[in-house]
Amino acid sequence: MKPAIILCTLLLAGMYNTLSGQSAQFAVVRPDGSTSICPTLDSAYRKALDNDAIYIPGGTYTLSDSVKKKLTFWGAGISPDSTLVTGRTVISSKVLLAPSASGSAFH
């Protein structure tokens, strides 16, 4: 349930940002529910700790560092009913997973 609420919040924020001309925002959510908003995927990755989740809005992004933490990445467009509004999340760079990232997930 928590991922759905956060994803809905990001979808609404993304729609507002698109309509107002603002740039995308990325959410880093800790297991305790605390959330940080970051301006780029790279800054969200740097902010994240092991077992955090990163929520990525619709659009095409690159990740310039290899993943060295156990993280869960949630992209827009995983639900067919919301893809028309959000677009799909595309990571256009190669995503390299270090051994320390074992258990990471991409949705």
CSV table of C-alpha atoms in Angstrom, one decimal:
chain,number,residue,atom,x,y,z
A,1,MET,CA,0.0,0.0,0.0
A,2,LYS,CA,2.8,2.4,0.9
A,3,PRO,CA,4.4,2.2,-2.6
A,4,ALA,CA,1.0,3.0,-4.2
A,5,ILE,CA,0.5,6.1,-2.0
A,6,ILE,CA,4.0,7.4,-2.7
A,7,LEU,CA,3.6,6.6,-6.4
A,8,CYS,CA,0.3,8.5,-6.6
A,9,THR,CA,1.9,11.5,-4.8
A,10,LEU,CA,4.8,11.5,-7.3
A,11,LEU,CA,2.3,11.1,-10.2
A,12,LEU,CA,0.4,14.2,-9.1
A,13,ALA,CA,3.7,16.1,-8.5
A,14,GLY,CA,4.9,15.0,-11.9
A,15,MET,CA,1.7,16.2,-13.5
A,16,TYR,CA,2.0,19.6,-11.7
A,17,ASN,CA,5.7,19.9,-12.6
A,18,THR,CA,4.9,19.1,-16.3
A,19,LEU,CA,2.1,21.7,-16.4
A,20,SER,CA,4.1,24.3,-14.6
A,21,GLY,CA,7.4,23.7,-16.5
A,22,GLN,CA,9.3,22.4,-13.4
A,23,SER,CA,11.8,19.6,-13.6
A,24,ALA,CA,11.2,16.0,-12.4
A,25,GLN,CA,11.7,15.1,-8.7
A,26,PHE,CA,12.9,11.8,-7.3
A,27,ALA,CA,11.8,10.5,-3.9
A,28,VAL,CA,14.1,8.4,-1.6
A,29,VAL,CA,12.0,6.6,0.9
A,30,ARG,CA,13.5,4.9,3.9
A,31,PRO,CA,12.0,1.7,5.5
A,32,ASP,CA,10.7,3.9,8.4
A,33,GLY,CA,8.7,6.0,5.8
A,34,SER,CA,10.9,9.1,6.0
A,35,THR,CA,11.2,10.7,2.5
A,36,SER,CA,13.7,12.9,0.8
A,37,ILE,CA,13.0,14.7,-2.5
A,38,CYS,CA,16.0,15.0,-4.9
A,39,PRO,CA,16.3,16.9,-8.2
A,40,THR,CA,18.1,14.2,-10.1
A,41,LEU,CA,18.4,10.4,-10.2
A,42,ASP,CA,22.1,10.6,-9.3
A,43,SER,CA,21.4,12.8,-6.3
A,44,ALA,CA,18.7,10.4,-5.2
A,45,TYR,CA,21.1,7.5,-5.5
A,46,ARG,CA,23.8,9.3,-3.5
A,47,LYS,CA,21.2,10.1,-0.8
A,48,ALA,CA,19.9,6.6,-0.6
A,49,LEU,CA,21.0,4.0,2.0
A,50,ASP,CA,20.8,0.2,1.8
A,51,ASN,CA,17.2,-1.0,1.8
A,52,ASP,CA,15.8,2.4,0.7
A,53,ALA,CA,13.4,2.8,-2.3
A,54,ILE,CA,13.9,5.3,-5.1
A,55,TYR,CA,10.8,6.5,-6.9
A,56,ILE,CA,11.5,7.7,-10.5
A,57,PRO,CA,9.0,9.8,-12.5
A,58,GLY,CA,8.2,9.1,-16.1
A,59,GLY,CA,11.0,10.2,-18.5
A,60,THR,CA,14.4,9.0,-19.7
A,61,TYR,CA,17.3,9.2,-17.3
A,62,THR,CA,20.8,8.0,-16.9
A,63,LEU,CA,22.5,6.7,-13.8
A,64,SER,CA,26.2,7.6,-13.9
A,65,ASP,CA,27.4,5.4,-11.0
A,66,SER,CA,27.2,1.7,-10.6
A,67,VAL,CA,24.7,0.5,-8.0
A,68,LYS,CA,26.6,-0.5,-4.9
A,69,LYS,CA,23.7,-0.5,-2.4
A,70,LYS,CA,20.7,-2.8,-2.0
A,71,LEU,CA,17.9,-0.6,-3.3
A,72,THR,CA,14.5,-0.9,-4.8
A,73,PHE,CA,13.8,1.3,-7.8
A,74,TRP,CA,10.2,2.1,-8.7
A,75,GLY,CA,9.6,3.7,-12.1
A,76,ALA,CA,6.4,5.2,-13.5
A,77,GLY,CA,4.5,3.2,-16.0
A,78,ILE,CA,4.5,-0.1,-14.2
A,79,SER,CA,0.7,0.1,-14.0
A,80,PRO,CA,-1.1,0.2,-17.4
A,81,ASP,CA,-3.8,2.4,-16.0
A,82,SER,CA,-1.4,5.2,-15.1
A,83,THR,CA,1.1,5.0,-18.0
A,84,LEU,CA,-0.9,7.4,-20.2
A,85,VAL,CA,-0.6,10.1,-17.5
A,86,THR,CA,2.9,9.6,-16.3
A,87,GLY,CA,4.7,8.1,-19.3
A,88,ARG,CA,7.2,5.4,-18.8
A,89,THR,CA,10.5,5.5,-16.8
A,90,VAL,CA,13.4,4.6,-19.0
A,91,ILE,CA,17.0,4.2,-17.7
A,92,SER,CA,19.0,4.8,-20.9
A,93,SER,CA,22.4,4.0,-19.4
A,94,LYS,CA,23.8,0.6,-18.6
A,95,VAL,CA,23.0,-0.2,-15.0
A,96,LEU,CA,26.0,-2.0,-13.4
A,97,LEU,CA,25.3,-3.8,-10.1
A,98,ALA,CA,28.2,-4.4,-7.7
A,99,PRO,CA,28.1,-7.5,-5.5
A,100,SER,CA,27.0,-5.2,-2.6
A,101,ALA,CA,23.8,-4.4,-4.6
A,102,SER,CA,22.7,-8.0,-4.4
A,103,GLY,CA,19.0,-8.1,-3.7
A,104,SER,CA,18.2,-4.8,-5.5
A,105,ALA,CA,15.0,-4.7,-7.4
A,106,PHE,CA,13.7,-2.7,-10.4
A,107,HIS,CA,10.0,-2.2,-10.9
